[in-house]
Amino acid sequence: MPSFPASARSRQIAPFHVMALLARAQALEAAGHDVIHLEIGEPDFSTAAPIVAAGQAALAAGHTRYTAALGLPALRQAIAGFYGQRYGVALDPGRVVVTPGGSGALLLAASALVDPGRHWLLADPGYPCNRHFLRLVEASAQLVPVSADDNWQLTPAHVQRCWNADSVGALVASPANPTGSVLDRAALSALADAVHGRGGTLVVDEIYHGLTYGLDAPSVLEMAPDAWVLNSFSKYFGMTGWRLGWLVAPTAAIPTLEKLAQNLYISAPSMAQHAALACFGSEAMAEFERRRHEFGRRRDALLPALRAIGLVIERVPDGAFYLYCDVSAFTDDAQALCQFLLETEHVALTPGVDFGQHGAATHLRIAYTQPVQRLLQAAERIGRGLQRWQQR
């Protein structure tokens, strides 16, 4: 294949390593093998019926043109109302920017807040696209190693120790990918104070909000009204392929964000925006809650099954739909182990290398996005595969 003069930034953005595993898994399936997919961070449920119906109605009504760059006024109002109902936060809809997925929200925030050569503090392990978007705007991520002792999250102590002249803010996720950890009110408040005390901006990824088990994840807006919030219709609302998210920002930032949105993507998908209005109805909400309870049931079935075969899950995750597993008792090359388990047992998992550097070689992520019976079948296969791995 002929080469082309790829930019330095594109060369420095790493691919998802799991995508090579996914491609191999699909090839194995095409060859007739039964592959259990626990690698991709996507709910296995289809979009809820009320949303599909609203999307079909929008298409039939001809709602296929651009919307305003900041989003449909009715959807911005609905999102603001959601914060009032769920969190008790009186949010001005003028602070809500509707975006093409949570990725669009992250791109806007990075573009608006981080100059070339500056950086945000990010937890390591963490969602890889966060650091890649920073590179895209000629900024960078300062990865801060975190562990189960820190609840896999940045803390005020990390901010105090790692902040320097090039730091302009911190980005945290609660619930987090890949660990499922949740920041409670005290932790969020202390972190906001630590970042703001340095003159920085705190950005909180709340994309997995709604998917918590045994507790409710607070929004940072309850403690720090001027914080920046990323969210999405993909996870709790089950609209992954519709590509719709939102960003909450201080009022003073909205003109800048509107200008960026106009230039970067014009507007979020209009059909998806009309469909998303149905997310806040009682029928759709009841379905989302049913799915949340099912995810909780899956977590509670899979976690002890994995521990029984020797995988170490240091903290029970309170949110998202992932188990972050320490496999150091078996290997210091989790990527090779994932490849081995795929080839021998036909279970697809995500190696830790996709989430950063700290402990990456001895961790892997398992997404419990399959029915309980399939998850237990996967645990049995993984256990058998680990025995075969040790006997090589």
Short mmCIF file of C-alpha atoms in Angstrom, two decimals:
data_model
loop_
_atom_site.label_atom_id
_atom_site.label_comp_id
_atom_site.label_asym_id
_atom_site.label_seq_id
_atom_site.Cartn_x
_atom_site.Cartn_y
_atom_site.Cartn_z
CA MET A 1 0.00 0.00 0.00
CA PRO A 2 1.45 3.41 -0.91
CA SER A 3 2.50 5.58 2.02
CA PHE A 4 1.16 9.05 2.66
CA PRO A 5 2.59 11.98 4.65
CA ALA A 6 0.69 11.34 7.91
CA SER A 7 0.74 14.22 10.38
CA ALA A 8 2.75 13.92 13.58
CA ARG A 9 -0.43 14.15 15.66
CA SER A 10 -2.08 11.27 13.80
CA ARG A 11 1.02 9.11 14.26
CA GLN A 12 0.97 9.79 17.99
CA ILE A 13 -2.67 8.77 18.48
CA ALA A 14 -2.77 5.08 19.29
CA PRO A 15 -5.46 2.79 17.90
CA PHE A 16 -7.72 0.73 20.14
CA HIS A 17 -5.79 -2.50 20.58
CA VAL A 18 -9.06 -4.26 21.24
CA MET A 19 -10.19 -3.58 17.68
CA ALA A 20 -7.62 -6.07 16.37
CA LEU A 21 -9.02 -8.60 18.83
CA LEU A 22 -12.54 -7.76 17.68
CA ALA A 23 -11.58 -8.30 14.05
CA ARG A 24 -10.07 -11.68 14.95
CA ALA A 25 -13.16 -12.58 16.99
CA GLN A 26 -15.36 -11.80 14.01
CA ALA A 27 -13.15 -13.94 11.78
CA LEU A 28 -13.48 -16.82 14.24
CA GLU A 29 -17.25 -16.40 14.21
CA ALA A 30 -17.28 -16.41 10.43
CA ALA A 31 -15.41 -19.72 10.61
CA GLY A 32 -18.20 -21.16 12.76
CA HIS A 33 -16.88 -20.67 16.29
CA ASP A 34 -19.07 -19.49 19.18
CA VAL A 35 -17.37 -16.33 20.47
CA ILE A 36 -18.52 -14.64 23.68
CA HIS A 37 -18.01 -10.89 23.28
CA LEU A 38 -17.05 -9.15 26.52
CA GLU A 39 -14.67 -6.63 24.95
CA ILE A 40 -16.70 -3.70 23.59
CA GLY A 41 -18.17 -1.03 25.87
CA GLU A 42 -21.64 -1.11 24.35
CA PRO A 43 -24.88 -2.26 25.99
CA ASP A 44 -26.33 -5.37 24.36
CA PHE A 45 -29.85 -3.98 24.46
CA SER A 46 -31.41 -2.36 21.41
CA THR A 47 -32.61 1.22 21.60
CA ALA A 48 -35.82 1.38 23.66
CA ALA A 49 -39.06 1.27 21.67
CA PRO A 50 -40.31 4.79 22.56
CA ILE A 51 -37.08 6.29 21.21
CA VAL A 52 -37.25 4.27 18.00
CA ALA A 53 -40.85 5.35 17.49
CA ALA A 54 -39.92 9.00 18.07
CA GLY A 55 -37.07 8.69 15.57
CA GLN A 56 -39.37 7.16 12.96
CA ALA A 57 -41.91 9.92 13.54
CA ALA A 58 -39.19 12.54 13.13
CA LEU A 59 -38.14 11.05 9.79
CA ALA A 60 -41.74 10.88 8.60
CA ALA A 61 -42.23 14.51 9.58
CA GLY A 62 -39.18 15.58 7.59
CA HIS A 63 -36.97 16.54 10.55
CA THR A 64 -33.83 15.85 8.54
CA ARG A 65 -32.28 19.29 8.25
CA TYR A 66 -29.61 20.99 10.33
CA THR A 67 -30.57 22.19 13.77
CA ALA A 68 -29.02 25.10 15.64
CA ALA A 69 -25.38 24.42 16.50
CA LEU A 70 -26.17 24.25 20.22
CA GLY A 71 -29.00 21.77 19.66
CA LEU A 72 -32.79 21.67 19.56
CA PRO A 73 -34.16 24.11 22.14
CA ALA A 74 -36.69 21.48 23.27
CA LEU A 75 -33.94 18.92 23.88
CA ARG A 76 -31.74 21.40 25.74
CA GLN A 77 -34.76 22.21 27.91
CA ALA A 78 -35.45 18.51 28.48
CA ILE A 79 -31.86 17.84 29.52
CA ALA A 80 -31.93 20.77 31.94
CA GLY A 81 -35.19 19.46 33.37
CA PHE A 82 -33.59 16.05 33.83
CA TYR A 83 -30.95 17.60 36.09
CA GLY A 84 -33.68 19.13 38.20
CA GLN A 85 -35.57 15.85 38.54
CA ARG A 86 -32.61 13.55 39.12
CA TYR A 87 -30.11 15.75 40.95
CA GLY A 88 -32.10 18.67 42.30
CA VAL A 89 -29.96 21.04 40.21
CA ALA A 90 -31.63 24.12 38.70
CA LEU A 91 -29.81 24.18 35.37
CA ASP A 92 -30.26 26.94 32.81
CA PRO A 93 -30.93 25.20 29.45
CA GLY A 94 -28.77 27.87 27.88
CA ARG A 95 -25.78 26.11 29.45
CA VAL A 96 -26.51 22.83 27.63
CA VAL A 97 -24.78 22.10 24.32
CA VAL A 98 -26.07 19.07 22.39
CA THR A 99 -23.21 17.26 20.66
CA PRO A 100 -22.57 14.34 18.27
CA GLY A 101 -21.92 11.78 20.99
CA GLY A 102 -19.95 12.23 24.17
CA SER A 103 -16.91 12.42 21.91
CA GLY A 104 -18.25 15.66 20.43
CA ALA A 105 -18.61 17.07 23.93
CA LEU A 106 -15.04 16.08 24.79
CA LEU A 107 -13.72 17.65 21.59
CA LEU A 108 -15.51 20.92 22.35
CA ALA A 109 -14.23 21.01 25.93
CA ALA A 110 -10.66 20.25 24.94
CA SER A 111 -10.73 22.81 22.12
CA ALA A 112 -12.17 25.52 24.36
CA LEU A 113 -10.08 24.96 27.47
CA VAL A 114 -6.60 23.66 26.60
CA ASP A 115 -3.99 25.58 24.64
CA PRO A 116 -1.13 23.88 22.75
CA GLY A 117 1.55 22.73 25.15
CA ARG A 118 -0.76 22.72 28.18
CA HIS A 119 -2.39 19.71 29.81
CA TRP A 120 -5.12 18.20 31.95
CA LEU A 121 -4.45 15.72 34.73
CA LEU A 122 -6.03 12.33 33.90
CA ALA A 123 -6.24 9.14 35.92
CA ASP A 124 -4.25 6.19 34.61
CA PRO A 125 -6.00 3.79 33.87
CA GLY A 126 -8.72 5.72 32.06
CA TYR A 127 -10.64 6.03 28.81
CA PRO A 128 -8.00 6.37 26.06
CA CYS A 129 -9.80 8.87 23.83
CA ASN A 130 -9.51 11.49 26.55
CA ARG A 131 -5.77 11.80 26.04
CA HIS A 132 -6.07 11.40 22.28
CA PHE A 133 -8.45 14.33 21.93
CA LEU A 134 -6.00 16.46 23.88
CA ARG A 135 -3.26 15.49 21.44
CA LEU A 136 -5.57 16.40 18.57
CA VAL A 137 -5.71 20.00 19.81
CA GLU A 138 -1.90 20.04 20.29
CA ALA A 139 -2.23 19.74 24.06
CA SER A 140 -1.47 16.70 26.20
CA ALA A 141 -2.56 14.55 29.10
CA GLN A 142 -0.53 14.20 32.26
CA LEU A 143 -1.36 10.65 33.25
CA VAL A 144 -1.48 10.16 37.00
CA PRO A 145 -1.12 6.55 38.21
CA VAL A 146 -4.05 5.54 40.41
CA SER A 147 -4.92 2.29 42.16
CA ALA A 148 -7.67 0.57 44.06
CA ASP A 149 -6.36 2.35 47.18
CA ASP A 150 -7.41 5.64 45.53
CA ASN A 151 -10.71 4.11 44.36
CA TRP A 152 -9.07 4.30 40.91
CA GLN A 153 -9.66 8.07 40.91
CA LEU A 154 -7.73 11.34 41.04
CA THR A 155 -7.62 12.82 44.53
CA PRO A 156 -6.73 16.26 45.93
CA ALA A 157 -3.36 14.77 46.92
CA HIS A 158 -2.70 13.89 43.27
CA VAL A 159 -3.59 17.44 42.25
CA GLN A 160 -1.25 18.90 44.85
CA ARG A 161 1.61 16.60 43.86
CA CYS A 162 1.25 16.66 40.06
CA TRP A 163 0.05 20.18 39.24
CA ASN A 164 2.66 22.32 37.50
CA ALA A 165 2.97 25.46 35.41
CA ASP A 166 1.48 23.77 32.33
CA SER A 167 -1.57 22.34 34.10
CA VAL A 168 -4.90 23.96 33.27
CA GLY A 169 -7.36 21.45 34.64
CA ALA A 170 -8.32 17.88 35.41
CA LEU A 171 -10.67 15.44 33.73
CA VAL A 172 -12.23 12.67 35.80
CA ALA A 173 -14.93 10.11 35.07
CA SER A 174 -17.56 8.94 37.54
CA PRO A 175 -18.51 6.14 37.03
CA ALA A 176 -15.18 5.42 35.40
CA ASN A 177 -14.13 3.30 32.46
CA PRO A 178 -12.51 0.74 32.87
CA THR A 179 -12.84 0.42 36.65
CA GLY A 180 -16.50 1.29 37.34
CA SER A 181 -15.48 3.45 40.33
CA VAL A 182 -17.73 6.29 41.50
CA LEU A 183 -16.81 9.58 43.17
CA ASP A 184 -19.12 10.40 46.08
CA ARG A 185 -20.15 13.90 47.07
CA ALA A 186 -17.28 14.44 49.48
CA ALA A 187 -14.68 13.26 46.96
CA LEU A 188 -16.12 15.37 44.13
CA SER A 189 -16.33 18.44 46.31
CA ALA A 190 -12.76 18.06 47.56
CA LEU A 191 -11.45 17.48 44.05
CA ALA A 192 -13.31 20.51 42.70
CA ASP A 193 -11.87 22.66 45.50
CA ALA A 194 -8.35 21.36 44.81
CA VAL A 195 -8.52 22.08 41.07
CA HIS A 196 -10.25 25.44 41.42
CA GLY A 197 -7.79 26.39 44.15
CA ARG A 198 -5.05 26.08 41.55
CA GLY A 199 -6.96 28.27 39.13
CA GLY A 200 -7.86 25.27 36.97
CA THR A 201 -11.02 23.84 35.45
CA LEU A 202 -12.58 20.55 36.54
CA VAL A 203 -14.27 18.55 33.78
CA VAL A 204 -16.30 15.52 34.83
CA ASP A 205 -17.28 12.71 32.48
CA GLU A 206 -20.70 11.52 33.69
CA ILE A 207 -21.38 9.32 30.66
CA TYR A 208 -22.15 6.25 32.78
CA HIS A 209 -24.51 8.08 35.11
CA GLY A 210 -27.66 6.08 35.72
CA LEU A 211 -25.72 2.81 35.59
CA THR A 212 -24.94 2.44 39.30
CA TYR A 213 -25.75 -0.34 41.72
CA GLY A 214 -26.67 0.19 45.35
CA LEU A 215 -26.00 3.92 45.22
CA ASP A 216 -26.66 6.99 43.10
CA ALA A 217 -23.75 8.82 41.51
CA PRO A 218 -23.96 12.53 42.33
CA SER A 219 -23.43 15.07 39.58
CA VAL A 220 -20.54 17.43 40.17
CA LEU A 221 -23.02 20.25 39.45
CA GLU A 222 -24.55 19.59 42.88
CA MET A 223 -21.29 20.65 44.53
CA ALA A 224 -19.60 22.85 41.93
CA PRO A 225 -22.21 24.66 39.81
CA ASP A 226 -19.63 26.03 37.37
CA ALA A 227 -17.94 22.70 36.63
CA TRP A 228 -17.95 21.31 33.09
CA VAL A 229 -19.87 18.08 32.53
CA LEU A 230 -19.72 15.59 29.65
CA ASN A 231 -22.61 13.20 29.15
CA SER A 232 -24.09 11.00 26.46
CA PHE A 233 -27.24 9.24 25.34
CA SER A 234 -25.17 6.13 24.58
CA LYS A 235 -24.90 4.15 27.81
CA TYR A 236 -27.84 4.57 30.22
CA PHE A 237 -30.16 5.71 27.42
CA GLY A 238 -28.98 2.98 25.02
CA MET A 239 -28.52 5.14 21.91
CA THR A 240 -24.94 4.27 20.94
CA GLY A 241 -25.37 4.34 17.16
CA TRP A 242 -27.46 7.51 17.21
CA ARG A 243 -24.33 9.50 18.14
CA LEU A 244 -25.75 12.01 20.59
CA GLY A 245 -24.36 13.57 23.75
CA TRP A 246 -24.21 16.85 25.59
CA LEU A 247 -21.91 19.23 27.39
CA VAL A 248 -22.82 21.48 30.32
CA ALA A 249 -20.58 24.53 30.58
CA PRO A 250 -20.60 27.91 32.34
CA THR A 251 -22.73 30.55 30.63
CA ALA A 252 -19.68 32.63 29.74
CA ALA A 253 -18.27 29.75 27.67
CA ILE A 254 -21.36 29.18 25.51
CA PRO A 255 -20.56 31.67 22.72
CA THR A 256 -17.12 30.10 22.29
CA LEU A 257 -18.61 26.60 22.26
CA GLU A 258 -21.25 27.65 19.74
CA LYS A 259 -18.57 29.01 17.44
CA LEU A 260 -16.55 25.81 17.74
CA ALA A 261 -19.61 23.62 17.13
CA GLN A 262 -20.53 25.60 14.02
CA ASN A 263 -17.07 24.97 12.60
CA LEU A 264 -16.41 21.42 13.78
CA TYR A 265 -19.69 19.65 12.99
CA ILE A 266 -22.44 22.27 12.29
CA SER A 267 -24.96 20.43 14.50
CA ALA A 268 -25.66 17.09 16.11
CA PRO A 269 -27.82 14.65 14.08
CA SER A 270 -31.30 16.13 13.86
CA MET A 271 -33.21 12.82 13.78
CA ALA A 272 -31.33 11.61 16.85
CA GLN A 273 -32.17 14.82 18.70
CA HIS A 274 -35.88 14.46 18.02
CA ALA A 275 -35.76 10.80 19.01
CA ALA A 276 -33.92 11.61 22.26
CA LEU A 277 -36.84 13.72 23.48
CA ALA A 278 -38.58 10.41 24.19
CA CYS A 279 -35.81 9.42 26.63
CA PHE A 280 -37.35 11.49 29.38
CA GLY A 281 -40.84 9.99 29.22
CA SER A 282 -42.05 7.57 31.88
CA GLU A 283 -42.17 4.54 29.57
CA ALA A 284 -38.56 4.94 28.45
CA MET A 285 -37.34 5.70 31.97
CA ALA A 286 -38.99 2.54 33.29
CA GLU A 287 -37.17 0.53 30.62
CA PHE A 288 -33.82 2.16 31.45
CA GLU A 289 -34.28 1.25 35.10
CA ARG A 290 -35.15 -2.34 34.21
CA ARG A 291 -31.93 -2.55 32.22
CA ARG A 292 -29.93 -1.01 35.06
CA HIS A 293 -31.19 -3.69 37.45
CA GLU A 294 -30.25 -6.35 34.91
CA PHE A 295 -26.71 -4.98 34.69
CA GLY A 296 -26.51 -5.11 38.48
CA ARG A 297 -27.64 -8.73 38.43
CA ARG A 298 -24.96 -9.53 35.86
CA ARG A 299 -22.24 -7.87 37.91
CA ASP A 300 -23.26 -9.79 41.00
CA ALA A 301 -23.19 -13.10 39.10
CA LEU A 302 -19.94 -12.60 37.18
CA LEU A 303 -17.74 -11.04 39.87
CA PRO A 304 -17.68 -14.04 42.24
CA ALA A 305 -17.31 -16.42 39.30
CA LEU A 306 -14.18 -14.60 38.15
CA ARG A 307 -12.73 -14.42 41.64
CA ALA A 308 -13.29 -18.16 42.00
CA ILE A 309 -11.00 -18.85 39.03
CA GLY A 310 -8.21 -16.63 40.37
CA LEU A 311 -8.82 -13.21 38.81
CA VAL A 312 -8.41 -10.36 41.26
CA ILE A 313 -11.01 -7.58 41.32
CA GLU A 314 -9.68 -5.32 44.04
CA ARG A 315 -12.79 -3.20 44.49
CA VAL A 316 -16.37 -4.04 43.66
CA PRO A 317 -17.32 -1.52 40.95
CA ASP A 318 -20.28 0.67 41.84
CA GLY A 319 -21.11 1.71 38.29
CA ALA A 320 -20.75 1.29 34.50
CA PHE A 321 -20.68 -2.32 33.25
CA TYR A 322 -17.05 -3.36 33.58
CA LEU A 323 -14.85 -5.47 35.83
CA TYR A 324 -11.19 -4.43 35.87
CA CYS A 325 -9.22 -7.56 36.62
CA ASP A 326 -5.68 -8.03 37.92
CA VAL A 327 -4.12 -11.05 36.16
CA SER A 328 -0.60 -10.65 37.58
CA ALA A 329 -0.85 -14.10 39.19
CA PHE A 330 -0.89 -15.51 35.66
CA THR A 331 1.10 -13.15 33.45
CA ASP A 332 2.86 -9.85 32.94
CA ASP A 333 1.51 -9.69 29.38
CA ALA A 334 -2.26 -9.27 29.57
CA GLN A 335 -2.47 -8.52 25.86
CA ALA A 336 -0.96 -11.89 25.02
CA LEU A 337 -3.31 -13.54 27.51
CA CYS A 338 -6.32 -11.90 25.87
CA GLN A 339 -5.14 -13.17 22.49
CA PHE A 340 -4.66 -16.66 23.92
CA LEU A 341 -8.11 -16.75 25.51
CA LEU A 342 -9.67 -15.61 22.26
CA GLU A 343 -7.90 -18.26 20.19
CA THR A 344 -8.31 -21.17 22.60
CA GLU A 345 -11.57 -20.45 24.44
CA HIS A 346 -13.25 -17.98 22.09
CA VAL A 347 -13.81 -15.32 24.75
CA ALA A 348 -13.03 -11.73 23.69
CA LEU A 349 -11.66 -9.43 26.42
CA THR A 350 -9.94 -6.01 26.43
CA PRO A 351 -6.26 -5.77 27.48
CA GLY A 352 -5.23 -3.10 29.97
CA VAL A 353 -2.90 -1.48 27.44
CA ASP A 354 -5.94 0.24 25.92
CA PHE A 355 -6.46 2.26 29.11
CA GLY A 356 -3.04 3.72 29.81
CA GLN A 357 0.33 2.67 31.15
CA HIS A 358 0.04 2.08 34.89
CA GLY A 359 -0.47 -1.62 35.55
CA ALA A 360 -1.59 -2.08 31.95
CA ALA A 361 0.44 -5.24 31.38
CA THR A 362 -1.21 -7.03 34.30
CA HIS A 363 -4.86 -5.97 33.91
CA LEU A 364 -7.73 -6.62 31.55
CA ARG A 365 -11.30 -5.34 31.31
CA ILE A 366 -14.37 -7.51 31.08
CA ALA A 367 -17.67 -5.94 29.99
CA TYR A 368 -20.73 -7.68 31.41
CA THR A 369 -22.82 -6.85 28.37
CA GLN A 370 -24.18 -10.37 27.88
CA PRO A 371 -26.95 -12.30 29.66
CA VAL A 372 -26.03 -13.99 32.95
CA GLN A 373 -25.94 -17.47 31.43
CA ARG A 374 -23.42 -16.36 28.81
CA LEU A 375 -21.33 -14.56 31.43
CA LEU A 376 -21.09 -17.69 33.56
CA GLN A 377 -20.22 -19.69 30.46
CA ALA A 378 -17.48 -17.15 29.72
CA ALA A 379 -16.11 -17.44 33.26
CA GLU A 380 -15.93 -21.22 32.86
CA ARG A 381 -14.07 -20.84 29.57
CA ILE A 382 -11.68 -18.25 31.03
CA GLY A 383 -10.93 -20.54 33.98
CA ARG A 384 -10.15 -23.42 31.61
CA GLY A 385 -8.05 -21.11 29.47
CA LEU A 386 -6.03 -19.89 32.45
CA GLN A 387 -5.18 -23.48 33.33
CA ARG A 388 -4.05 -24.11 29.77
CA TRP A 389 -2.04 -20.86 29.82
CA GLN A 390 -0.15 -22.02 32.91
CA GLN A 391 0.50 -25.45 31.42
CA ARG A 392 2.08 -24.16 28.21
#
